[in-house]
Amino acid sequence: MHRIYRFLLKVLLLTILTFVLLSLLLVLPFRWVNPPITMVMADRWITSNEDFQLRKTWLSWDEMPKHAALAVITSEDQKFPLHSGFDLKAIQQALKERERRGGLRGASTISQQVAKNMYLWTGRSWFRKGLEVWFTLLIELSWSKQRILEIYLNIAEWGPGVFGLEAASQYHFGRSAMKLTPIQAALLASSLPSPIKYHPAKPAQHLYQRAQWNLQQQRKLGGVHWLAPINEK
């Protein structure tokens, strides 16, 4: 019986070690290498019809318009430069809201969204949530904040088959991301919760109001200077 326990313990430890090493192999290279595809992109391609077209153009951090990066942070995760992958206060508020209303609003940080988009399948389960937490921790430990944001801005979904800020700018406004006006960047950022539903170039009143709020919040944060803590030295 002792031998069986020892054998099972060895198998368990070997399984954990293998999982950790495979996880590192999936995360660490993208500190330097741009991901060619994500799980969300693959899912959209597999479940789409034959006319599916994947639109994506990578922008390095130096090529990224900083006012657009700020607009996305303002919309998605205003504590991004400050937290270590999780906004605990937002999670607590989401859980309280779930108890009060029965629904669960989003409390994911940009780091968590990168983990989900890059590595996980669609759907909800505690197992998937556990993997999200694990990959978020690895991403925060392996990549800089600047790299996390750079990847997010290049893999975020902004329409059917449209991924990344450059493709979104071309698709919705017919111009490069560098030529986005502040209101256009705010409209794109404000559409991220439902990128298939919203049309930034022809915004409904609700989306336009969210974009105006986004611009006001950007000013309160101090403009693009808010990005200074995430800039690599």
Short mmCIF file of C-alpha atoms in Angstrom, two decimals:
data_model
loop_
_atom_site.label_atom_id
_atom_site.label_comp_id
_atom_site.label_asym_id
_atom_site.label_seq_id
_atom_site.Cartn_x
_atom_site.Cartn_y
_atom_site.Cartn_z
CA MET A 1 0.00 0.00 0.00
CA HIS A 2 2.90 2.31 0.82
CA ARG A 3 4.36 1.74 -2.62
CA ILE A 4 1.04 2.58 -4.29
CA TYR A 5 0.83 5.88 -2.41
CA ARG A 6 4.41 6.73 -3.33
CA PHE A 7 3.76 5.85 -6.96
CA LEU A 8 0.58 7.98 -7.07
CA LEU A 9 2.42 10.86 -5.42
CA LYS A 10 5.20 10.66 -8.00
CA VAL A 11 2.65 10.63 -10.83
CA LEU A 12 0.88 13.65 -9.33
CA LEU A 13 4.12 15.60 -8.91
CA LEU A 14 5.25 14.70 -12.43
CA THR A 15 1.88 15.80 -13.83
CA ILE A 16 2.08 19.14 -12.02
CA LEU A 17 5.67 19.69 -13.15
CA THR A 18 4.74 18.87 -16.76
CA PHE A 19 1.79 21.25 -16.64
CA VAL A 20 3.95 24.07 -15.25
CA LEU A 21 6.66 23.55 -17.87
CA LEU A 22 4.14 23.40 -20.73
CA SER A 23 2.47 26.55 -19.43
CA LEU A 24 5.79 28.38 -19.37
CA LEU A 25 6.49 27.23 -22.93
CA LEU A 26 3.13 28.66 -23.98
CA VAL A 27 3.65 32.01 -22.24
CA LEU A 28 7.34 32.94 -21.98
CA PRO A 29 8.22 33.06 -25.73
CA PHE A 30 5.59 35.73 -26.35
CA ARG A 31 7.58 38.13 -24.22
CA TRP A 32 9.60 38.57 -27.43
CA VAL A 33 7.63 36.83 -30.22
CA ASN A 34 4.33 38.20 -31.55
CA PRO A 35 1.58 35.56 -31.35
CA PRO A 36 0.51 34.51 -34.88
CA ILE A 37 -2.97 33.45 -33.73
CA THR A 38 -5.05 33.21 -30.56
CA MET A 39 -7.68 30.77 -29.32
CA VAL A 40 -10.42 33.33 -30.00
CA MET A 41 -9.23 33.80 -33.58
CA ALA A 42 -9.12 30.03 -34.06
CA ASP A 43 -12.60 29.65 -32.58
CA ARG A 44 -14.05 32.33 -34.88
CA TRP A 45 -12.44 30.67 -37.90
CA ILE A 46 -13.62 27.14 -37.01
CA THR A 47 -17.21 28.18 -36.25
CA SER A 48 -17.59 30.64 -39.14
CA ASN A 49 -18.87 30.13 -42.66
CA GLU A 50 -16.66 29.73 -45.73
CA ASP A 51 -16.47 33.49 -46.32
CA PHE A 52 -14.62 34.14 -43.07
CA GLN A 53 -11.68 36.51 -43.46
CA LEU A 54 -9.19 37.12 -40.68
CA ARG A 55 -8.13 40.76 -40.59
CA LYS A 56 -5.11 41.59 -38.43
CA THR A 57 -2.02 43.77 -38.73
CA TRP A 58 0.50 43.90 -35.91
CA LEU A 59 1.53 47.24 -34.46
CA SER A 60 4.57 47.44 -32.21
CA TRP A 61 4.35 49.58 -29.10
CA ASP A 62 6.33 52.35 -30.81
CA GLU A 63 3.83 52.34 -33.70
CA MET A 64 0.81 52.30 -31.40
CA PRO A 65 -1.05 55.63 -31.06
CA LYS A 66 -0.84 56.35 -27.37
CA HIS A 67 -4.15 58.21 -27.22
CA ALA A 68 -5.84 55.03 -28.49
CA ALA A 69 -4.00 52.91 -25.92
CA LEU A 70 -5.18 55.28 -23.20
CA ALA A 71 -8.74 55.12 -24.52
CA VAL A 72 -8.71 51.32 -24.20
CA ILE A 73 -7.28 51.40 -20.68
CA THR A 74 -9.88 54.01 -19.72
CA SER A 75 -12.68 51.83 -21.03
CA GLU A 76 -11.45 48.40 -19.92
CA ASP A 77 -9.13 48.66 -16.93
CA GLN A 78 -8.22 52.02 -15.41
CA LYS A 79 -6.08 50.39 -12.72
CA PHE A 80 -4.00 48.48 -15.28
CA PRO A 81 -0.70 50.31 -14.55
CA LEU A 82 -1.17 49.70 -10.82
CA HIS A 83 -2.45 46.15 -10.25
CA SER A 84 -0.69 42.78 -10.57
CA GLY A 85 -3.20 41.13 -12.86
CA PHE A 86 -6.37 41.27 -10.78
CA ASP A 87 -8.55 44.14 -9.61
CA LEU A 88 -9.67 42.74 -6.26
CA LYS A 89 -11.99 45.65 -5.53
CA ALA A 90 -13.80 45.20 -8.86
CA ILE A 91 -14.11 41.45 -8.21
CA GLN A 92 -15.64 42.10 -4.77
CA GLN A 93 -18.11 44.56 -6.27
CA ALA A 94 -19.04 42.07 -9.00
CA LEU A 95 -19.69 39.35 -6.41
CA LYS A 96 -21.85 41.69 -4.33
CA GLU A 97 -23.82 42.61 -7.44
CA ARG A 98 -24.30 38.93 -8.20
CA GLU A 99 -25.74 38.35 -4.74
CA ARG A 100 -28.02 41.37 -5.09
CA ARG A 101 -29.24 40.95 -8.68
CA GLY A 102 -28.42 37.38 -9.58
CA GLY A 103 -26.25 38.37 -12.56
CA LEU A 104 -22.51 38.66 -12.80
CA ARG A 105 -20.99 41.72 -14.42
CA GLY A 106 -17.50 41.65 -15.86
CA ALA A 107 -14.54 42.36 -13.60
CA SER A 108 -11.73 41.14 -15.84
CA THR A 109 -8.55 43.14 -16.13
CA ILE A 110 -6.69 43.57 -19.41
CA SER A 111 -4.23 40.90 -18.23
CA GLN A 112 -7.09 38.45 -17.66
CA GLN A 113 -8.57 39.23 -21.06
CA VAL A 114 -5.21 38.54 -22.71
CA ALA A 115 -5.07 35.19 -20.89
CA LYS A 116 -8.58 34.28 -22.05
CA ASN A 117 -8.13 35.43 -25.63
CA MET A 118 -4.72 33.82 -26.06
CA TYR A 119 -5.11 30.46 -24.34
CA LEU A 120 -8.69 29.53 -23.46
CA TRP A 121 -11.83 28.30 -25.15
CA THR A 122 -15.14 30.15 -24.96
CA GLY A 123 -17.59 29.25 -22.24
CA ARG A 124 -17.79 29.38 -18.47
CA SER A 125 -16.72 26.85 -15.85
CA TRP A 126 -14.72 26.84 -12.64
CA PHE A 127 -11.99 24.82 -14.38
CA ARG A 128 -11.70 27.44 -17.13
CA LYS A 129 -11.67 30.21 -14.50
CA GLY A 130 -8.86 28.44 -12.68
CA LEU A 131 -6.82 28.27 -15.89
CA GLU A 132 -7.53 31.95 -16.49
CA VAL A 133 -6.12 32.83 -13.08
CA TRP A 134 -3.06 30.63 -13.69
CA PHE A 135 -2.25 32.07 -17.11
CA THR A 136 -2.87 35.61 -15.86
CA LEU A 137 -0.29 35.09 -13.11
CA LEU A 138 2.23 33.68 -15.61
CA ILE A 139 1.65 36.58 -17.99
CA GLU A 140 2.13 39.16 -15.24
CA LEU A 141 5.32 37.43 -14.09
CA SER A 142 6.75 36.85 -17.59
CA TRP A 143 5.80 39.97 -19.54
CA SER A 144 6.07 43.68 -18.83
CA LYS A 145 2.95 45.80 -18.52
CA GLN A 146 3.85 47.44 -21.80
CA ARG A 147 4.06 44.05 -23.53
CA ILE A 148 0.72 42.94 -22.07
CA LEU A 149 -0.99 46.05 -23.36
CA GLU A 150 0.76 45.82 -26.73
CA ILE A 151 -0.48 42.26 -27.21
CA TYR A 152 -3.99 43.11 -26.04
CA LEU A 153 -4.27 45.98 -28.50
CA ASN A 154 -3.22 43.61 -31.26
CA ILE A 155 -5.49 40.65 -30.44
CA ALA A 156 -8.68 42.33 -29.16
CA GLU A 157 -11.73 41.60 -31.29
CA TRP A 158 -13.36 44.61 -32.96
CA GLY A 159 -15.74 43.06 -35.45
CA PRO A 160 -16.35 39.87 -37.47
CA GLY A 161 -12.86 38.58 -38.13
CA VAL A 162 -11.35 41.94 -37.14
CA PHE A 163 -8.56 41.71 -34.56
CA GLY A 164 -6.27 44.42 -33.30
CA LEU A 165 -6.32 48.19 -33.36
CA GLU A 166 -4.88 48.64 -36.86
CA ALA A 167 -7.36 46.24 -38.49
CA ALA A 168 -10.20 47.83 -36.50
CA SER A 169 -9.23 51.33 -37.60
CA GLN A 170 -9.05 50.27 -41.24
CA TYR A 171 -12.30 48.28 -41.05
CA HIS A 172 -14.45 50.84 -39.25
CA PHE A 173 -12.93 54.18 -40.32
CA GLY A 174 -10.88 53.44 -43.43
CA ARG A 175 -7.69 54.90 -41.98
CA SER A 176 -4.58 53.76 -40.17
CA ALA A 177 -4.57 53.67 -36.39
CA MET A 178 -2.04 56.51 -36.25
CA LYS A 179 -4.62 58.78 -37.90
CA LEU A 180 -7.44 58.00 -35.47
CA THR A 181 -8.98 61.08 -33.91
CA PRO A 182 -9.55 61.07 -30.14
CA ILE A 183 -13.30 60.51 -30.55
CA GLN A 184 -12.72 57.66 -33.02
CA ALA A 185 -10.30 55.99 -30.61
CA ALA A 186 -12.82 56.46 -27.79
CA LEU A 187 -15.58 54.93 -29.93
CA LEU A 188 -13.45 51.87 -30.67
CA ALA A 189 -12.53 51.48 -27.01
CA SER A 190 -16.13 51.89 -25.89
CA SER A 191 -17.29 49.15 -28.25
CA LEU A 192 -15.02 46.47 -26.77
CA PRO A 193 -17.58 44.91 -24.39
CA SER A 194 -19.67 43.90 -27.45
CA PRO A 195 -17.45 44.32 -30.53
CA ILE A 196 -19.80 42.44 -32.86
CA LYS A 197 -22.87 44.35 -31.69
CA TYR A 198 -21.57 47.92 -31.87
CA HIS A 199 -20.63 49.94 -34.96
CA PRO A 200 -18.09 52.63 -34.00
CA ALA A 201 -18.30 54.40 -37.38
CA LYS A 202 -22.09 54.69 -37.03
CA PRO A 203 -22.51 54.79 -33.26
CA ALA A 204 -25.84 54.50 -31.55
CA GLN A 205 -26.54 57.18 -28.96
CA HIS A 206 -25.56 54.87 -26.12
CA LEU A 207 -22.15 54.14 -27.65
CA TYR A 208 -21.53 57.82 -28.44
CA GLN A 209 -22.30 58.75 -24.83
CA ARG A 210 -19.89 56.11 -23.59
CA ALA A 211 -17.21 57.51 -25.89
CA GLN A 212 -17.79 61.02 -24.51
CA TRP A 213 -17.49 59.66 -20.97
CA ASN A 214 -14.27 57.92 -22.05
CA LEU A 215 -12.77 61.23 -23.21
CA GLN A 216 -13.74 62.92 -19.94
CA GLN A 217 -12.14 60.10 -17.95
CA GLN A 218 -8.96 60.36 -20.01
CA ARG A 219 -8.65 64.01 -19.02
CA LYS A 220 -9.22 63.12 -15.35
CA LEU A 221 -6.46 60.51 -15.53
CA GLY A 222 -4.08 63.16 -16.88
CA GLY A 223 -3.98 62.16 -20.54
CA VAL A 224 -1.28 59.95 -22.06
CA HIS A 225 1.01 60.72 -19.10
CA TRP A 226 -1.05 58.05 -17.28
CA LEU A 227 0.78 55.49 -19.44
CA ALA A 228 4.21 56.53 -18.11
CA PRO A 229 4.41 53.78 -15.40
CA ILE A 230 4.07 51.01 -18.00
CA ASN A 231 6.72 52.31 -20.38
CA GLU A 232 9.77 50.06 -20.47
CA LYS A 233 13.03 51.68 -19.55
#
